[in-house]
């Protein structure tokens, strides 16, 4: 990438690190906030889930404002609002007030470092050859912020209390103001998608099944990320492990996601986005299934953090590539904002249902099972496109695999039919003597 591409990418990465790092660290405040206010886990979870919906509804608007008035103005206005709303959390003493403050912070976070804003700007200003790697680096920025801010936030809470930690986070978010200057006065990329596709995007995208398949799959990602970022500290405590492990777990998750996001960015140079998404959602389902089977030790949970981190934000580059290829890049900010709305609906469900299930049943098994089912739903939504876009060497293996699966299914059906048709016991022949077992030993 050239100098301009690196400058834009690094500024977007830093903004993503600030917003996602502070958002991910909010789970560390849940327990002390509940102790100080008595709102309750279910009330805090509902307030945070409502804020996720506010973030989702705000992203299409933010993408549209950035396209019309420039990203610099939007980011700088959002920086002040985000810092103020973060500091105001210490004053929230009820679920309603907490929901209001968190909604304001979510809208401000969308204006500072949302996927709709940053991915839309990179998609419009960088050529396609550089876009996948740049978006992968930006996605890794969210994990870098999580890697740095989670342990620092945990240490500040332990050493100085949660109020000081929250105010320090608010001051840190003001760094978004100077970073906004990197988005000023730049021109869009020269090799954008055809104008016809861009003109038809906003009018026709909502009527296309392809768009909604992508959006729903990204909504499944929102469910997974929302539950992990909000409730993993509680999951760790319910497993009987020390609360200090939560900061380490989030840091390991962030470190693994840096490798996953950048690795997917490089992989997009050779692979099509749909099969990559199929693989990422499959990894999620397998990792959660393994977590349910293995004993809940510290080593197992940290291993799960590594595997889950590899696919945590890695779906972002292929999702944006699918949208850009099918619907153009001139309105990518608005389109990605709509997709992010679906993502945040999934995040709402993951956060709210996670808190409700933990408070009602005292266990997280139900949510893990739902997470596995949703990941397989995303695979089903993306799989037809994934097979069509696979490299020829992999695509050639699909028909034999289908044939083998069909033969196995036929064999299982025949075996089941023989078992159902087999009599329970052979009837005695007419006139045959009936054996006497009266003297048999028990």
Coordinates of C-alpha atoms in Angstrom, one line a residue, residues 13-195:
X13 CA -7.2 1.3 13.1
X14 CA -6.5 3.6 16.0
X15 CA -10.1 4.8 16.1
X16 CA -11.3 1.3 16.0
X17 CA -8.9 0.4 18.8
X18 CA -10.3 3.2 21.0
X19 CA -14.0 2.4 20.5
X20 CA -13.9 -1.4 20.4
X21 CA -11.3 -1.5 23.3
X22 CA -13.5 0.6 25.6
X23 CA -16.6 -1.2 24.5
X24 CA -15.1 -4.6 25.1
X25 CA -13.8 -3.6 28.5
X26 CA -17.3 -2.6 29.7
X27 CA -17.9 -6.2 30.7
X28 CA -15.3 -5.7 33.4
X29 CA -17.5 -2.9 34.9
X30 CA -20.7 -5.1 35.1
X31 CA -20.0 -6.7 38.5
X32 CA -18.8 -3.5 40.4
X33 CA -21.5 -1.4 38.8
X34 CA -24.1 -4.0 39.9
X35 CA -22.7 -4.0 43.4
X36 CA -22.6 -0.2 43.6
X37 CA -26.1 0.5 42.2
X38 CA -28.1 -2.7 42.8
X39 CA -29.5 -2.5 39.3
X40 CA -29.1 -6.3 38.8
X41 CA -27.5 -8.4 36.1
X42 CA -30.7 -8.6 34.1
X43 CA -31.2 -4.8 34.2
X44 CA -27.7 -4.0 33.2
X45 CA -27.8 -6.6 30.4
X46 CA -31.1 -5.1 29.1
X47 CA -29.6 -1.6 29.2
X48 CA -26.5 -2.7 27.3
X49 CA -28.6 -4.6 24.8
X50 CA -30.8 -1.6 24.2
X51 CA -27.6 0.4 23.6
X52 CA -26.5 -2.2 21.0
X53 CA -29.8 -1.5 19.2
X54 CA -29.1 2.2 19.3
X55 CA -25.7 1.6 17.8
X56 CA -27.3 -0.4 15.0
X57 CA -29.9 2.2 14.1
X58 CA -27.2 4.9 14.3
X59 CA -24.8 3.3 11.8
X60 CA -26.7 3.9 8.6
X61 CA -27.2 7.5 9.6
X62 CA -23.5 7.9 10.4
X63 CA -22.5 6.4 7.1
X64 CA -24.8 8.7 5.3
X65 CA -23.6 11.8 7.1
X66 CA -19.9 10.9 6.4
X67 CA -20.7 10.5 2.7
X68 CA -22.5 13.9 2.7
X69 CA -20.4 16.1 5.1
X70 CA -17.1 14.3 5.5
X71 CA -15.8 11.8 8.0
X72 CA -13.7 14.4 9.9
X73 CA -16.6 16.4 11.1
X74 CA -18.6 13.3 12.1
X75 CA -15.7 11.8 14.1
X76 CA -14.8 15.0 15.9
X77 CA -18.4 15.6 17.0
X78 CA -18.8 12.0 18.1
X79 CA -15.6 12.2 20.1
X80 CA -16.9 14.8 22.5
X81 CA -20.3 13.0 22.9
X82 CA -18.6 9.7 23.5
X83 CA -16.3 11.0 26.2
X84 CA -19.1 12.8 28.0
X85 CA -21.5 9.8 27.9
X86 CA -18.8 7.5 29.1
X87 CA -18.1 9.7 32.1
X88 CA -21.9 9.9 32.8
X89 CA -22.1 6.2 33.4
X90 CA -20.8 6.8 37.0
X91 CA -24.0 8.9 37.6
X92 CA -26.4 6.2 36.4
X93 CA -28.3 4.7 39.4
X94 CA -31.2 3.0 37.6
X95 CA -31.7 0.7 34.6
X96 CA -33.5 3.4 32.6
X97 CA -30.8 6.0 33.2
X98 CA -28.1 3.6 32.4
X99 CA -29.8 2.6 29.1
X100 CA -30.1 6.3 28.2
X101 CA -26.4 7.0 28.9
X102 CA -25.3 3.8 27.1
X103 CA -27.5 4.6 24.1
X104 CA -25.9 8.1 23.8
X105 CA -22.4 6.5 24.0
X106 CA -23.3 3.9 21.4
X107 CA -24.5 6.6 18.9
X108 CA -21.3 8.5 19.6
X109 CA -19.2 5.4 19.2
X110 CA -20.8 4.9 15.8
X111 CA -19.7 8.4 14.8
X112 CA -16.2 7.8 16.0
X113 CA -15.2 4.3 15.1
X114 CA -18.1 2.2 13.7
X115 CA -17.6 -0.3 10.9
X116 CA -20.1 1.6 8.7
X117 CA -18.0 4.7 9.0
X118 CA -14.4 3.3 8.8
X119 CA -15.1 0.4 6.4
X120 CA -17.2 2.7 4.2
X121 CA -14.4 5.3 4.0
X122 CA -11.7 2.7 3.2
X123 CA -13.9 1.1 0.6
X124 CA -14.5 4.4 -1.2
X125 CA -11.0 5.7 -1.1
X126 CA -8.8 2.6 -1.6
X127 CA -8.6 0.3 -4.7
X128 CA -9.9 -3.2 -4.4
X129 CA -6.4 -4.7 -4.4
X130 CA -5.6 -2.9 -1.2
X131 CA -9.1 -2.9 0.4
X132 CA -9.1 -6.4 1.9
X133 CA -5.8 -6.1 3.7
X134 CA -6.7 -2.5 4.9
X135 CA -10.0 -3.6 6.4
X136 CA -8.3 -6.6 8.0
X137 CA -5.9 -4.3 9.7
X138 CA -8.7 -2.1 10.9
X139 CA -10.6 -5.1 12.2
X140 CA -7.4 -6.1 14.1
X141 CA -7.3 -2.6 15.6
X142 CA -10.4 -3.4 17.6
X143 CA -8.6 -6.4 19.1
X144 CA -5.5 -4.4 19.6
X145 CA -7.5 -1.9 21.7
X146 CA -9.1 -4.8 23.6
X147 CA -5.6 -6.3 24.1
X148 CA -4.3 -3.0 25.6
X149 CA -7.3 -1.6 27.4
X150 CA -8.7 -4.8 29.0
X151 CA -5.8 -5.5 31.3
X152 CA -5.2 -1.8 32.0
X153 CA -8.9 -1.4 32.9
X154 CA -8.8 -4.4 35.1
X155 CA -5.7 -3.1 36.9
X156 CA -7.3 0.3 37.4
X157 CA -10.5 -1.2 38.8
X158 CA -8.5 -3.3 41.2
X159 CA -6.2 -0.5 42.2
X160 CA -8.4 2.6 42.2
X161 CA -12.0 1.5 41.8
X162 CA -14.4 1.3 38.9
X163 CA -15.3 5.1 39.0
X164 CA -11.7 6.2 38.4
X165 CA -11.4 3.5 35.6
X166 CA -14.5 4.8 33.9
X167 CA -13.4 8.4 34.0
X168 CA -9.9 7.5 32.7
X169 CA -11.6 5.7 29.8
X170 CA -13.6 8.8 29.0
X171 CA -10.4 11.0 28.9
X172 CA -8.7 8.4 26.7
X173 CA -11.5 8.6 24.1
X174 CA -10.7 12.2 23.4
X175 CA -7.7 11.0 21.3
X176 CA -10.2 10.5 18.5
X177 CA -10.1 14.3 17.9
X178 CA -6.6 14.5 16.3
X179 CA -7.0 11.1 14.5
X180 CA -10.0 12.5 12.6
X181 CA -7.6 14.8 10.6
X182 CA -6.4 11.8 8.5
X183 CA -9.9 11.7 6.8
X184 CA -9.8 15.3 5.6
X185 CA -9.6 16.2 1.9
X186 CA -9.0 12.9 0.3
X187 CA -10.4 11.6 -3.0
X188 CA -12.2 8.3 -3.6
X189 CA -10.3 5.5 -5.3
X190 CA -10.2 5.5 -9.1
X191 CA -11.1 1.8 -9.7
X192 CA -14.5 1.9 -8.0
X193 CA -17.4 -0.4 -9.0
X194 CA -19.6 0.5 -12.0
X195 CA -21.8 3.5 -11.5

